[in-house]
Structure formats: structure tokens, C-alpha cells
Amino acid sequence: MSTHPRRAQPLGEFIARHSRLFVLTGAGCSTDSGIPDYRDENGDWKRTRPVLFPAFVGDLHTRRRYWARSLVGWRRFGHARPNGAHRALARLEQQGRTEVLVTQNVDGLHQSAGSTAVIDLHGRLDQVRCMGCERRSDREQMQRRLLELNPAWARLDACDAPDGDADLEGLDFAGFEVPACEDCGGLLKPDVVFFGESVPRERVAAALQAVERADAMLVIGSSLMVYSGYRFAQAASKAGKPIAAVNLGRTRADALLALKVNQPCVAALAFLLDGAAS
Ligand SMILES: [Zn+2]
């Protein structure tokens, strides 16, 4: 951790100069909570690509694979706790310096840490949505149904999976039972935006309005490789609002940045949790 006094920190100065921050967070914010970041320092995929929306909707085998992996990964993901970066950003909101916090993460950890003005750009993994009747339900309830229908997989749930997207290659998904909506029999989907699916228009509009009200943008733990996040940096830059970013490795917006901090999020934001921070 840095021992520099707060005044000596460029990021501290940036935050002190701006009173209405538009904060955008990404996977790097949650890695210290044990949730893996799927991109490396160059913004490339580290592992297999996530499930694509058309495949999820159109192909039963893809849904079986998705929910089988999700069944095994949920216990760990569902128990993740906020880290110092989430707490630092919640503190920033309590100090009245945050216009809004837009997150690309689907883990709900900003809210767990106490942030309230949050836009979950890509949805929340702790909710399930029926694509037939739009009914939303708890992911925990889905977990109970998945385990009831697939008792053999419950044994895998009991061992510690390697990560949230458990490595289950080589297993036979053919017999996996995927629950349907109890009301209408419709297709159940985690309430998150999949790759190949667009972010709901009203969510984007709300975030863009917040960019207009803000006087600066703060990017925390995102390479902005996905356009759904990058567009806010474009909008801020176009409006002449300075952008600071904390990220390990390059970001797609590097050319637009007023300040770049190449550090892990928790270390870079630790000064906000000091008693002296105002
Ligand atoms: Zn339904």
C-alpha cells in the first residue's frame, strides 16, 4: 500500500478537483472479491468466451451447459463479499462526490458495500428473468430447483469449484434438467446482458444523462474493451469532461485519459478509506 500523503496522489487530487463524478467500474474492481476477470492486460480473453445470447436462446444444449456450470459456480459467486475498492467507492458516494456509479459487473457488490446510486449496466446475476412473462425471481430459488432436478450435480456443488465459471469440460450435460418458469413455462435466463444482446435502451439513456450532469469521469478496473462501457468515455470526452482511469494494463480509452493509474483498484483507492480523507 502507498504511504504517500493524500495530497501527493494524482488520483486524490483529481477526485478533490471534481465534485460530481461519473464512476464506471468493471471486472478489475471485483477480482479481490474472488470473482475472476476474463480479460488479460491487453484486453484479450484469458479463457473460453462467455455464452452468446443467440446460442442461449436457440440451443437447449447451450442452456444445459450454462445452468450446469452456474449450479456449480453459484455457491462461490453467491458468497463473494465486497472489497476495499467497493468500500472506497461507497465512501465517495457518502461524501456526496458521486453523480452515479455505473457498473459493468453483475455481482451486486457495490450495493453490498453501501453504494445506492448504482446503474447495473449489464444486470444482476442474483436475479433470474422469465423471457415469456418477464417475471423476476431470486437466483437462490433457481439454485434450489436446479439441485432438486439434478441431484447428481449437487455432489459437484459440494466440492470447491476452481472458479465461478466452473471447469466442467468432459462432463455429460445431456441429462441435465433445466427448470422452466413456474408461471408460464417460459425460458428462464439470468437477468444479465449476455454477449450478443444489447443493454436496455433506458438504462443507457439514464447513464448518458448522468454523464451530462457530471463534471468528470472515473473509470475503475475496466479496460473498456466492450462498447457498452467505452461509449461513456466517448461521451465524457466529447463533452470536454476529464477522465481518470485505474486499471492494470491498457484501456481502449487510453488516448482520452487525463490521468492513468496502473495499479490494482484496492491499492489505488485505499487513500479514500483513510480517516483523513475528506
Ligand atoms: Zn414466465
Tab-separated table of C-alpha atoms and ligand atoms in Angstrom:
chain	number	residue	atom	x	y	z
A	1	MET	CA	0.000	0.000	0.000
A	2	SER	CA	1.149	3.514	-0.726
A	3	THR	CA	2.380	5.547	2.195
A	4	HIS	CA	2.311	8.835	0.297
A	5	PRO	CA	0.258	11.532	1.929
A	6	ARG	CA	-3.053	12.062	0.185
A	7	ARG	CA	-2.068	15.428	-1.249
A	8	ALA	CA	0.768	13.806	-3.174
A	9	GLN	CA	-1.542	11.422	-5.022
A	10	PRO	CA	-2.571	12.466	-8.519
A	11	LEU	CA	-5.767	10.430	-8.169
A	12	GLY	CA	-6.572	12.116	-4.863
A	13	GLU	CA	-6.057	15.480	-6.496
A	14	PHE	CA	-8.240	14.535	-9.452
A	15	ILE	CA	-11.061	13.472	-7.121
A	16	ALA	CA	-10.637	16.576	-4.943
A	17	ARG	CA	-10.918	18.844	-8.010
A	18	HIS	CA	-14.222	17.341	-9.167
A	19	SER	CA	-17.356	17.191	-7.083
A	20	ARG	CA	-19.740	15.288	-9.354
A	21	LEU	CA	-18.025	12.133	-10.556
A	22	PHE	CA	-19.464	9.740	-13.077
A	23	VAL	CA	-17.925	6.455	-11.889
A	24	LEU	CA	-17.691	3.453	-14.216
A	25	THR	CA	-16.473	0.156	-12.788
A	26	GLY	CA	-15.514	-3.159	-14.366
A	27	ALA	CA	-14.202	-6.618	-13.554
A	28	GLY	CA	-10.958	-5.326	-12.026
A	29	CYS	CA	-12.999	-3.901	-9.165
A	30	SER	CA	-14.198	-7.368	-8.125
A	31	THR	CA	-11.101	-9.526	-8.644
A	32	ASP	CA	-10.105	-9.056	-4.988
A	33	SER	CA	-13.505	-10.462	-4.038
A	34	GLY	CA	-12.571	-13.699	-5.793
A	35	ILE	CA	-14.539	-13.053	-8.978
A	36	PRO	CA	-12.327	-13.766	-11.982
A	37	ASP	CA	-11.526	-11.168	-14.623
A	38	TYR	CA	-11.873	-12.757	-18.024
A	39	ARG	CA	-9.565	-10.379	-19.863
A	40	ASP	CA	-5.811	-10.035	-19.628
A	41	GLU	CA	-3.726	-6.862	-19.575
A	42	ASN	CA	-4.134	-6.421	-23.327
A	43	GLY	CA	-7.888	-6.748	-23.088
A	44	ASP	CA	-7.895	-10.182	-24.730
A	45	TRP	CA	-9.881	-13.176	-23.493
A	46	LYS	CA	-7.946	-15.273	-20.986
A	47	ARG	CA	-10.206	-18.285	-21.273
A	48	THR	CA	-13.146	-19.516	-23.245
A	49	ARG	CA	-15.575	-16.847	-24.376
A	50	PRO	CA	-18.775	-16.446	-22.390
A	51	VAL	CA	-22.078	-17.805	-23.644
A	52	LEU	CA	-23.565	-15.823	-26.539
A	53	PHE	CA	-27.177	-14.717	-26.355
A	54	PRO	CA	-28.406	-16.351	-29.615
A	55	ALA	CA	-26.922	-19.686	-28.521
A	56	PHE	CA	-28.532	-19.458	-25.079
A	57	VAL	CA	-31.969	-18.734	-26.528
A	58	GLY	CA	-31.756	-21.048	-29.509
A	59	ASP	CA	-29.967	-24.129	-28.263
A	60	LEU	CA	-31.008	-26.437	-25.413
A	61	HIS	CA	-27.508	-27.910	-25.105
A	62	THR	CA	-26.071	-24.414	-24.508
A	63	ARG	CA	-28.677	-23.776	-21.796
A	64	ARG	CA	-27.900	-27.128	-20.143
A	65	ARG	CA	-24.203	-26.303	-20.126
A	66	TYR	CA	-24.833	-22.781	-18.847
A	67	TRP	CA	-27.024	-23.822	-15.931
A	68	ALA	CA	-24.871	-26.835	-15.028
A	69	ARG	CA	-21.811	-24.564	-14.788
A	70	SER	CA	-23.862	-21.982	-12.976
A	71	LEU	CA	-25.148	-24.554	-10.471
A	72	VAL	CA	-21.581	-25.479	-9.555
A	73	GLY	CA	-20.204	-21.929	-9.615
A	74	TRP	CA	-23.035	-20.213	-7.748
A	75	ARG	CA	-22.105	-21.238	-4.229
A	76	ARG	CA	-18.791	-19.441	-4.520
A	77	PHE	CA	-20.017	-16.478	-6.572
A	78	GLY	CA	-23.098	-16.051	-4.377
A	79	HIS	CA	-20.931	-15.772	-1.277
A	80	ALA	CA	-18.483	-13.179	-2.631
A	81	ARG	CA	-18.047	-10.140	-0.368
A	82	PRO	CA	-17.201	-6.539	-1.245
A	83	ASN	CA	-13.549	-5.491	-1.025
A	84	GLY	CA	-11.742	-2.244	-0.248
A	85	ALA	CA	-12.406	-0.826	-3.723
A	86	HIS	CA	-16.171	-1.249	-3.310
A	87	ARG	CA	-15.996	0.294	0.171
A	88	ALA	CA	-13.887	3.221	-1.056
A	89	LEU	CA	-16.415	3.990	-3.795
A	90	ALA	CA	-19.306	3.735	-1.319
A	91	ARG	CA	-17.429	6.233	0.871
A	92	LEU	CA	-17.070	8.569	-2.105
A	93	GLU	CA	-20.848	8.484	-2.571
A	94	GLN	CA	-21.446	9.140	1.148
A	95	GLN	CA	-19.217	12.196	0.803
A	96	GLY	CA	-21.573	13.445	-1.905
A	97	ARG	CA	-18.985	13.353	-4.673
A	98	THR	CA	-20.605	10.751	-6.905
A	99	GLU	CA	-23.203	11.626	-9.534
A	100	VAL	CA	-23.805	7.960	-10.264
A	101	LEU	CA	-21.896	4.694	-10.284
A	102	VAL	CA	-22.363	2.664	-13.453
A	103	THR	CA	-21.024	-0.871	-13.193
A	104	GLN	CA	-20.331	-3.444	-15.853
A	105	ASN	CA	-20.197	-6.068	-13.097
A	106	VAL	CA	-23.183	-8.280	-12.359
A	107	ASP	CA	-22.235	-9.239	-8.797
A	108	GLY	CA	-24.139	-6.593	-6.801
A	109	LEU	CA	-21.068	-5.951	-4.625
A	110	HIS	CA	-21.283	-2.142	-4.887
A	111	GLN	CA	-24.720	-2.280	-3.292
A	112	SER	CA	-23.455	-4.738	-0.649
A	113	ALA	CA	-20.749	-2.196	0.199
A	114	GLY	CA	-23.339	0.575	0.633
A	115	SER	CA	-23.485	2.393	-2.725
A	116	THR	CA	-27.064	3.351	-3.601
A	117	ALA	CA	-26.882	5.419	-6.817
A	118	VAL	CA	-25.908	2.439	-8.956
A	119	ILE	CA	-26.823	1.546	-12.527
A	120	ASP	CA	-26.216	-2.159	-13.169
A	121	LEU	CA	-25.428	-1.749	-16.844
A	122	HIS	CA	-25.289	-5.475	-17.542
A	123	GLY	CA	-27.872	-6.579	-14.982
A	124	ARG	CA	-27.560	-8.707	-11.845
A	125	LEU	CA	-26.644	-12.360	-11.589
A	126	ASP	CA	-28.607	-12.780	-8.350
A	127	GLN	CA	-31.848	-12.362	-10.309
A	128	VAL	CA	-33.495	-14.616	-12.881
A	129	ARG	CA	-35.916	-13.354	-15.521
A	130	CYS	CA	-38.571	-15.275	-17.456
A	131	MET	CA	-38.347	-14.458	-21.167
A	132	GLY	CA	-42.026	-15.365	-21.554
A	133	CYS	CA	-43.824	-13.370	-18.829
A	134	GLU	CA	-40.948	-11.117	-17.584
A	135	ARG	CA	-41.387	-12.386	-14.021
A	136	ARG	CA	-38.251	-11.905	-11.964
A	137	SER	CA	-37.201	-14.291	-9.236
A	138	ASP	CA	-34.287	-14.946	-6.940
A	139	ARG	CA	-31.241	-16.810	-8.197
A	140	GLU	CA	-31.220	-18.642	-4.820
A	141	GLN	CA	-34.642	-20.065	-5.615
A	142	MET	CA	-33.345	-21.179	-9.028
A	143	GLN	CA	-30.439	-22.882	-7.255
A	144	ARG	CA	-32.866	-24.922	-5.123
A	145	ARG	CA	-34.769	-26.021	-8.239
A	146	LEU	CA	-31.565	-26.850	-10.128
A	147	LEU	CA	-30.355	-29.014	-7.238
A	148	GLU	CA	-33.731	-30.779	-6.861
A	149	LEU	CA	-33.860	-31.640	-10.561
A	150	ASN	CA	-30.194	-32.633	-10.793
A	151	PRO	CA	-29.229	-34.467	-7.602
A	152	ALA	CA	-26.123	-35.999	-9.213
A	153	TRP	CA	-24.795	-32.473	-9.847
A	154	ALA	CA	-25.426	-31.497	-6.251
A	155	ARG	CA	-22.399	-33.595	-5.312
A	156	LEU	CA	-20.212	-31.390	-7.531
A	157	ASP	CA	-21.718	-28.382	-5.801
A	158	ALA	CA	-20.288	-29.711	-2.562
A	159	CYS	CA	-16.669	-29.612	-3.772
A	160	ASP	CA	-14.854	-26.368	-4.246
A	161	ALA	CA	-15.107	-25.417	-7.889
A	162	PRO	CA	-11.992	-23.768	-9.351
A	163	ASP	CA	-13.858	-20.546	-10.115
A	164	GLY	CA	-17.293	-19.032	-10.738
A	165	ASP	CA	-17.442	-20.474	-14.243
A	166	ALA	CA	-16.529	-23.923	-13.044
A	167	ASP	CA	-14.351	-26.130	-15.204
A	168	LEU	CA	-16.698	-28.895	-16.177
A	169	GLU	CA	-15.253	-29.847	-19.544
A	170	GLY	CA	-15.598	-33.525	-20.244
A	171	LEU	CA	-18.835	-33.919	-18.289
A	172	ASP	CA	-22.012	-35.048	-19.989
A	173	PHE	CA	-24.619	-32.314	-19.995
A	174	ALA	CA	-27.196	-34.322	-21.967
A	175	GLY	CA	-29.166	-35.423	-18.899
A	176	PHE	CA	-29.144	-32.054	-17.196
A	177	GLU	CA	-32.663	-30.794	-16.411
A	178	VAL	CA	-33.198	-27.058	-16.954
A	179	PRO	CA	-36.164	-25.667	-14.968
A	180	ALA	CA	-38.783	-23.575	-16.805
A	181	CYS	CA	-40.864	-20.661	-15.458
A	182	GLU	CA	-43.349	-21.960	-12.877
A	183	ASP	CA	-45.980	-19.473	-14.061
A	184	CYS	CA	-45.880	-19.714	-17.850
A	185	GLY	CA	-43.400	-22.457	-18.720
A	186	GLY	CA	-41.197	-19.848	-20.387
A	187	LEU	CA	-37.448	-19.856	-20.768
A	188	LEU	CA	-35.541	-18.700	-17.697
A	189	LYS	CA	-32.466	-16.548	-18.123
A	190	PRO	CA	-30.154	-14.937	-15.606
A	191	ASP	CA	-31.105	-11.247	-15.524
A	192	VAL	CA	-27.839	-10.198	-17.121
A	193	VAL	CA	-26.976	-8.859	-20.547
A	194	PHE	CA	-25.275	-11.631	-22.494
A	195	PHE	CA	-22.724	-11.061	-25.196
A	196	GLY	CA	-24.644	-10.537	-28.425
A	197	GLU	CA	-27.533	-8.940	-26.520
A	198	SER	CA	-27.987	-5.184	-26.186
A	199	VAL	CA	-28.148	-3.219	-22.962
A	200	PRO	CA	-31.743	-1.961	-22.379
A	201	ARG	CA	-32.087	1.465	-24.005
A	202	GLU	CA	-33.488	3.241	-20.923
A	203	ARG	CA	-30.511	2.061	-18.865
A	204	VAL	CA	-28.062	3.539	-21.382
A	205	ALA	CA	-30.066	6.775	-21.555
A	206	ALA	CA	-30.047	7.160	-17.756
A	207	ALA	CA	-26.286	6.677	-17.680
A	208	LEU	CA	-25.697	9.140	-20.535
A	209	GLN	CA	-27.803	11.753	-18.713
A	210	ALA	CA	-25.599	11.230	-15.665
A	211	VAL	CA	-22.510	11.877	-17.824
A	212	GLU	CA	-24.045	15.251	-18.742
A	213	ARG	CA	-24.617	16.191	-15.090
A	214	ALA	CA	-21.151	15.044	-14.018
A	215	ASP	CA	-18.038	17.197	-14.110
A	216	ALA	CA	-15.566	14.335	-14.575
A	217	MET	CA	-15.393	10.595	-15.158
A	218	LEU	CA	-13.618	7.993	-13.072
A	219	VAL	CA	-13.023	4.530	-14.562
A	220	ILE	CA	-12.194	1.815	-12.020
A	221	GLY	CA	-10.979	-1.626	-13.118
A	222	SER	CA	-12.223	-1.683	-16.677
A	223	SER	CA	-10.306	-1.947	-19.939
A	224	LEU	CA	-13.424	-0.513	-21.662
A	225	MET	CA	-12.987	-3.105	-24.421
A	226	VAL	CA	-16.746	-3.613	-24.587
A	227	TYR	CA	-18.507	-0.766	-26.384
A	228	SER	CA	-21.303	-0.658	-23.792
A	229	GLY	CA	-18.768	0.858	-21.378
A	230	TYR	CA	-16.488	2.643	-23.840
A	231	ARG	CA	-19.315	4.826	-25.147
A	232	PHE	CA	-19.484	6.673	-21.802
A	233	ALA	CA	-15.802	7.591	-22.071
A	234	GLN	CA	-16.505	8.813	-25.605
A	235	ALA	CA	-19.447	10.883	-24.368
A	236	ALA	CA	-17.459	12.395	-21.478
A	237	SER	CA	-14.541	13.209	-23.752
A	238	LYS	CA	-16.810	14.798	-26.352
A	239	ALA	CA	-18.350	16.962	-23.619
A	240	GLY	CA	-14.877	18.098	-22.535
A	241	LYS	CA	-15.020	16.294	-19.167
A	242	PRO	CA	-11.716	14.935	-17.885
A	243	ILE	CA	-11.377	11.175	-17.409
A	244	ALA	CA	-9.182	9.355	-14.903
A	245	ALA	CA	-8.761	5.579	-15.012
A	246	VAL	CA	-7.444	2.997	-12.573
A	247	ASN	CA	-6.672	-0.205	-14.436
A	248	LEU	CA	-3.937	-2.793	-14.682
A	249	GLY	CA	-2.899	-2.670	-18.322
A	250	ARG	CA	-4.148	-0.675	-21.232
A	251	THR	CA	-7.681	0.561	-21.775
A	252	ARG	CA	-9.454	1.267	-25.036
A	253	ALA	CA	-9.780	4.886	-23.875
A	254	ASP	CA	-6.087	5.485	-23.060
A	255	ALA	CA	-5.899	8.269	-25.667
A	256	LEU	CA	-8.814	10.065	-23.959
A	257	LEU	CA	-7.444	9.967	-20.405
A	258	ALA	CA	-6.320	12.934	-18.319
A	259	LEU	CA	-4.887	10.541	-15.728
A	260	LYS	CA	-4.000	6.851	-15.793
A	261	VAL	CA	-3.211	4.870	-12.632
A	262	ASN	CA	-1.709	1.478	-13.457
A	263	GLN	CA	-2.455	-0.187	-10.101
A	264	PRO	CA	-4.855	-2.727	-8.611
A	265	CYS	CA	-8.133	-0.991	-7.647
A	266	VAL	CA	-7.924	-1.705	-3.913
A	267	ALA	CA	-4.421	-0.212	-3.620
A	268	ALA	CA	-5.217	2.801	-5.797
A	269	LEU	CA	-8.360	3.687	-3.807
A	270	ALA	CA	-7.085	2.843	-0.318
A	271	PHE	CA	-6.497	6.531	0.478
A	272	LEU	CA	-10.250	7.133	0.329
A	273	LEU	CA	-10.680	4.854	3.334
A	274	ASP	CA	-8.091	6.700	5.417
A	275	GLY	CA	-9.567	8.613	8.314
A	276	ALA	CA	-8.011	11.781	6.898
A	277	ALA	CA	-9.842	11.570	3.566
A	278	SER	CA	-12.429	14.293	3.207
B	1	ZN	ZN	-42.911	-16.904	-17.161
